[in-house]
Short mmCIF file of C-alpha atoms in Angstrom, two decimals:
data_model
loop_
_atom_site.label_atom_id
_atom_site.label_comp_id
_atom_site.label_asym_id
_atom_site.label_seq_id
_atom_site.Cartn_x
_atom_site.Cartn_y
_atom_site.Cartn_z
CA UNK G 1 2.44 1.34 -0.52
CA UNK G 2 5.48 3.64 -0.75
CA UNK G 3 3.40 6.66 -1.82
CA UNK G 4 3.58 9.73 0.40
CA UNK G 5 1.86 13.11 -0.08
CA UNK G 6 3.82 16.18 -1.17
CA UNK G 7 3.21 19.78 -0.16
CA UNK G 8 1.54 22.14 -2.61
CA UNK G 9 4.78 24.13 -2.86
CA UNK G 10 6.78 21.08 -3.93
CA UNK G 11 4.07 20.03 -6.37
CA UNK G 12 3.90 23.55 -7.84
CA UNK G 13 7.57 23.23 -8.77
CA UNK G 14 6.78 20.01 -10.66
CA UNK G 15 3.59 21.17 -12.37
CA UNK G 16 3.99 21.91 -16.08
CA UNK G 17 1.49 24.80 -16.20
CA UNK G 18 -0.12 26.84 -13.44
CA UNK G 19 -2.90 29.33 -14.20
CA UNK G 20 -5.34 31.42 -12.23
CA UNK G 21 -8.63 31.40 -14.13
CA UNK G 22 -12.39 31.70 -13.86
CA UNK G 23 -14.77 29.04 -15.14
CA UNK G 24 -17.08 30.52 -17.76
CA UNK G 25 -19.03 27.41 -18.84
CA UNK G 26 -19.20 23.65 -18.37
CA UNK G 27 -19.69 21.16 -21.22
CA UNK G 28 -20.52 17.50 -20.42
CA UNK G 29 -18.58 14.95 -22.44
CA UNK G 30 -20.54 12.62 -24.73
CA UNK G 31 -22.06 9.64 -22.96
CA UNK G 32 -19.97 6.51 -23.44
CA UNK G 33 -19.23 3.06 -22.07
CA UNK G 34 -16.99 4.50 -19.33
CA UNK G 35 -18.66 7.90 -18.93
CA UNK G 36 -21.61 7.32 -16.65
CA UNK G 37 -22.52 7.67 -13.01
CA UNK G 38 -23.41 4.52 -10.99
CA UNK G 39 -27.14 5.08 -11.50
CA UNK G 40 -26.70 5.63 -15.27
CA UNK G 41 -26.00 2.15 -16.57
CA UNK G 42 -28.15 2.31 -19.68
CA UNK G 43 -26.68 1.57 -23.12
CA UNK G 44 -24.83 4.43 -24.86
CA UNK G 45 -27.68 4.79 -27.38
CA UNK G 46 -30.40 4.32 -24.78
CA UNK G 47 -32.79 6.82 -23.28
CA UNK G 48 -30.13 8.12 -20.89
CA UNK G 49 -27.93 9.37 -23.68
CA UNK G 50 -27.25 13.04 -23.18
CA UNK G 51 -27.69 12.83 -19.41
CA UNK G 52 -24.99 14.18 -17.14
CA UNK G 53 -22.00 11.87 -17.41
CA UNK G 54 -18.97 11.26 -15.28
CA UNK G 55 -16.59 13.56 -17.16
CA UNK G 56 -16.90 17.05 -18.56
CA UNK G 57 -14.84 19.95 -19.90
CA UNK G 58 -14.77 23.65 -18.99
CA UNK G 59 -14.19 26.92 -20.73
CA UNK G 60 -11.90 29.06 -18.58
CA UNK G 61 -10.65 32.63 -18.76
CA UNK G 62 -7.22 33.52 -17.42
CA UNK G 63 -7.42 36.24 -14.77
CA UNK G 64 -3.63 36.57 -14.64
CA UNK G 65 -0.69 35.75 -16.81
CA UNK G 66 0.45 32.18 -16.28
CA UNK G 67 2.60 31.52 -13.23
CA UNK G 68 6.34 31.95 -13.30
CA UNK G 69 7.97 28.99 -15.02
CA UNK G 70 4.80 27.79 -16.76
CA UNK G 71 5.06 26.39 -20.26
CA UNK G 72 1.87 28.11 -21.48
CA UNK G 73 2.60 31.38 -23.30
CA UNK G 74 -0.77 33.13 -23.32
CA UNK G 75 -1.65 36.46 -21.68
CA UNK G 76 -4.32 37.26 -19.12
CA UNK G 77 -7.81 37.40 -20.60
CA UNK G 78 -7.23 34.42 -22.88
CA UNK G 79 -9.91 31.77 -23.02
CA UNK G 80 -9.00 28.08 -23.03
CA UNK G 81 -10.79 24.74 -23.03
CA UNK G 82 -9.90 22.40 -20.20
CA UNK G 83 -10.83 18.70 -20.45
CA UNK G 84 -10.43 15.73 -18.13
CA UNK G 85 -12.69 17.14 -15.42
CA UNK G 86 -14.92 14.92 -13.35
CA UNK G 87 -14.90 12.38 -10.54
CA UNK G 88 -12.05 9.95 -10.13
CA UNK G 89 -10.95 7.37 -7.56
CA UNK G 90 -10.69 9.04 -4.15
CA UNK G 91 -10.22 12.54 -5.57
CA UNK G 92 -11.99 14.83 -8.00
CA UNK G 93 -11.09 17.34 -10.69
CA UNK G 94 -14.30 19.30 -10.23
CA UNK G 95 -15.13 22.97 -10.81
CA UNK G 96 -18.26 25.10 -10.72
CA UNK G 97 -19.33 27.66 -13.26
CA UNK G 98 -18.68 31.27 -12.27
CA UNK G 99 -15.92 30.53 -9.76
CA UNK G 100 -12.19 31.13 -9.99
CA UNK G 101 -9.54 28.51 -9.32
CA UNK G 102 -5.82 27.88 -9.42
CA UNK G 103 -5.15 25.09 -11.91
CA UNK G 104 -2.19 22.71 -12.24
CA UNK G 105 -2.33 21.81 -15.93
CA UNK G 106 -0.45 19.76 -18.48
CA UNK G 107 -0.70 19.36 -22.24
CA UNK G 108 -1.00 15.94 -23.87
CA UNK G 109 0.41 14.85 -27.22
CA UNK G 110 -2.58 16.40 -29.01
CA UNK G 111 -2.03 19.78 -27.29
CA UNK G 112 -5.15 19.33 -25.16
CA UNK G 113 -5.08 20.86 -21.69
CA UNK G 114 -5.70 18.47 -18.79
CA UNK G 115 -5.44 18.75 -14.99
CA UNK G 116 -1.93 17.85 -13.86
CA UNK G 117 -2.39 15.82 -10.68
CA UNK G 118 1.26 15.91 -9.60
CA UNK G 119 2.00 13.00 -7.26
CA UNK G 120 -1.60 11.80 -7.73
CA UNK G 121 -2.93 14.71 -5.64
CA UNK G 122 -5.33 17.56 -6.23
CA UNK G 123 -4.75 19.70 -9.30
CA UNK G 124 -7.44 22.35 -8.74
CA UNK G 125 -7.51 24.85 -5.86
CA UNK G 126 -10.37 27.28 -5.16
CA UNK G 127 -9.76 31.01 -5.06
CA UNK G 128 -9.41 31.62 -1.33
CA UNK G 129 -7.19 33.91 0.71
CA UNK G 130 -5.27 30.91 2.01
CA UNK G 131 -4.57 29.62 -1.50
CA UNK G 132 -3.65 33.11 -2.66
CA UNK G 133 -1.06 33.29 0.09
CA UNK G 134 0.17 29.84 -0.90
CA UNK G 135 0.62 30.83 -4.57
CA UNK G 136 1.66 34.44 -3.94
CA UNK G 137 5.21 33.74 -5.10
CA UNK G 138 3.93 32.52 -8.50
CA UNK G 139 1.55 35.35 -9.46
CA UNK G 140 1.59 39.15 -9.32
CA UNK G 141 -1.98 39.58 -8.17
CA UNK G 142 -1.73 43.37 -8.39
CA UNK G 143 -1.59 43.01 -12.18
CA UNK G 144 -4.49 40.55 -12.36
CA UNK G 145 -8.01 41.47 -13.36
CA UNK G 146 -10.49 41.38 -10.49
CA UNK G 147 -7.70 40.41 -8.14
CA UNK G 148 -9.19 42.36 -5.26
CA UNK G 149 -12.43 40.36 -5.28
CA UNK G 150 -12.72 37.03 -3.53
CA UNK G 151 -16.00 35.25 -4.19
CA UNK G 152 -18.20 34.37 -1.25
CA UNK G 153 -18.71 30.67 -1.78
CA UNK G 154 -22.17 29.17 -1.76
CA UNK G 155 -23.50 26.07 -0.02
CA UNK G 156 -22.90 24.03 -3.17
CA UNK G 157 -19.22 24.92 -3.09
CA UNK G 158 -19.04 24.03 0.61
CA UNK G 159 -20.57 20.61 -0.10
CA UNK G 160 -18.03 20.06 -2.88
CA UNK G 161 -15.16 21.00 -0.58
CA UNK G 162 -16.56 18.81 2.20
CA UNK G 163 -16.55 15.87 -0.20
CA UNK G 164 -12.98 16.66 -1.18
CA UNK G 165 -11.89 16.89 2.47
CA UNK G 166 -13.72 13.69 3.27
CA UNK G 167 -11.93 12.01 0.40
CA UNK G 168 -8.58 13.27 1.71
CA UNK G 169 -9.43 11.90 5.15
CA UNK G 170 -10.37 8.56 3.64
CA UNK G 171 -7.14 8.52 1.65
CA UNK G 172 -5.11 9.30 4.76
CA UNK G 173 -6.95 6.61 6.71
CA UNK G 174 -6.27 4.12 3.91
CA UNK G 175 -2.55 4.87 3.94
CA UNK G 176 -2.44 4.59 7.73
CA UNK G 177 -4.27 1.27 7.49
CA UNK G 178 -1.82 0.09 4.82
CA UNK G 179 1.10 1.00 7.09
CA UNK G 180 -0.53 -0.82 10.00
CA UNK G 181 -1.19 -3.89 7.86
CA UNK G 182 2.40 -3.80 6.59
CA UNK G 183 3.73 -3.71 10.16
CA UNK G 184 1.41 -6.55 11.16
CA UNK G 185 2.57 -8.58 8.17
CA UNK G 186 6.18 -8.03 9.23
CA UNK G 187 5.34 -9.15 12.77
CA UNK G 188 3.52 -12.21 11.42
CA UNK G 189 6.52 -13.06 9.23
CA UNK G 190 8.84 -12.74 12.25
CA UNK G 191 6.56 -14.93 14.38
CA UNK G 192 6.29 -17.52 11.61
CA UNK G 193 10.09 -17.61 11.37
CA UNK G 194 10.40 -18.13 15.13
CA UNK G 195 7.65 -20.74 15.04
CA UNK G 196 9.53 -22.60 12.31
CA UNK G 197 12.71 -22.49 14.38
CA UNK G 198 10.82 -23.88 17.39
CA UNK G 199 9.30 -26.64 15.25
CA UNK G 200 12.79 -27.56 14.01
CA UNK G 201 14.05 -27.69 17.59
CA UNK G 202 11.11 -29.86 18.66
CA UNK G 203 11.80 -32.21 15.76
CA UNK G 204 15.44 -32.50 16.83
CA UNK G 205 14.45 -33.18 20.45
CA UNK G 206 11.94 -35.84 19.35
CA UNK G 207 14.57 -37.41 17.10
CA UNK G 208 17.07 -37.48 19.99
CA UNK G 209 14.44 -38.94 22.31
CA UNK G 210 13.59 -41.69 19.81
CA UNK G 211 17.29 -42.48 19.43
CA UNK G 212 17.75 -42.57 23.21
CA UNK G 213 14.80 -44.95 23.59
CA UNK G 214 16.19 -47.12 20.82
CA UNK G 215 19.59 -47.21 22.51
CA UNK G 216 17.93 -48.05 25.84
CA UNK G 217 16.05 -50.98 24.33
CA UNK G 218 19.24 -52.18 22.68
CA UNK G 219 21.13 -52.02 25.99
CA UNK G 220 18.32 -53.87 27.76
CA UNK G 221 18.50 -56.64 25.14
CA UNK G 222 22.28 -56.83 25.52
CA UNK G 223 22.00 -56.99 29.32
CA UNK G 224 19.35 -59.70 29.09
CA UNK G 225 21.50 -61.81 26.76
CA UNK G 226 24.51 -61.31 28.98
CA UNK G 227 22.52 -62.35 32.06
CA UNK G 228 21.36 -65.49 30.25
CA UNK G 229 24.93 -66.37 29.32
CA UNK G 230 26.13 -65.77 32.86
CA UNK G 231 23.36 -67.90 34.35
CA UNK G 232 24.07 -70.75 31.92
CA UNK G 233 27.80 -70.49 32.61
CA UNK G 234 27.16 -70.52 36.38
CA UNK G 235 25.48 -73.99 36.14
CA UNK G 236 28.54 -75.49 34.45
CA UNK G 237 31.10 -74.24 37.03
CA UNK G 238 30.58 -77.08 39.70
CA UNK G 239 30.99 -79.80 37.06
CA UNK G 240 34.21 -78.22 35.85
CA UNK G 241 35.54 -77.99 39.43
CA UNK G 242 34.81 -81.65 40.10
CA UNK G 243 36.65 -82.65 36.93
CA UNK G 244 39.65 -80.63 38.05
CA UNK G 245 39.67 -82.28 41.45
CA UNK G 246 39.47 -85.83 39.98
CA UNK G 247 42.26 -85.11 37.54
CA UNK G 248 44.51 -83.72 40.25
CA UNK G 249 43.85 -86.78 42.54
CA UNK G 250 44.64 -89.28 39.77
CA UNK G 251 47.88 -87.51 38.99
CA UNK G 252 48.86 -87.68 42.64
CA UNK G 253 48.31 -91.44 42.73
CA UNK G 254 50.50 -92.00 39.71
CA UNK G 255 53.33 -90.13 41.23
#
């Protein structure tokens, strides 16, 4: 959720190897349990073995020396094998035979060259004037072979780029949706906290109301008992007065 895209310039500073090369040939990887397209779900030894899989490798030829700061010490004209190409989740490391690209590469522990998707972004850039301007500070194109020629890209290349752009749009939409969901979750958490506070207040008010009703009933009982005592005491008052009068009269006679 905290992922944010980086510019190509920033990612170029982090890439281990950057080369400008042309794809000479493509070589599909052997069919395996995880190397198949959705419509190729046959067993590895089944009739679909040898069909186009999900991943492939490419033979590339360097058109320039590696970019400034790259870790690959090979001159222009060298031929290299690049693996790890194919279709991945929401982005693709795809190339077409006969076209030139700018590659962000890295080398694994077995010294095999792989695309270096810095910050989980694209690692392969087609040879266009815009990309040449973007990487002009890394290469001396005047010293490159065939540097003055820019290929006119075919419809197949345009479809590939459209898919890549569509994937970028989907990725951007997903991140925007994640941000929106995160904000909604924060709002829901705030509302739930306020709702809990209101429920606590309602509980306190109900508790106070029950206590007030209990006190009222208790006072009513006390008042009723007191009224009964007063009424019973009021019936005895005339008898007490008559006794007082008789006692006072008898005392007077004695005197």
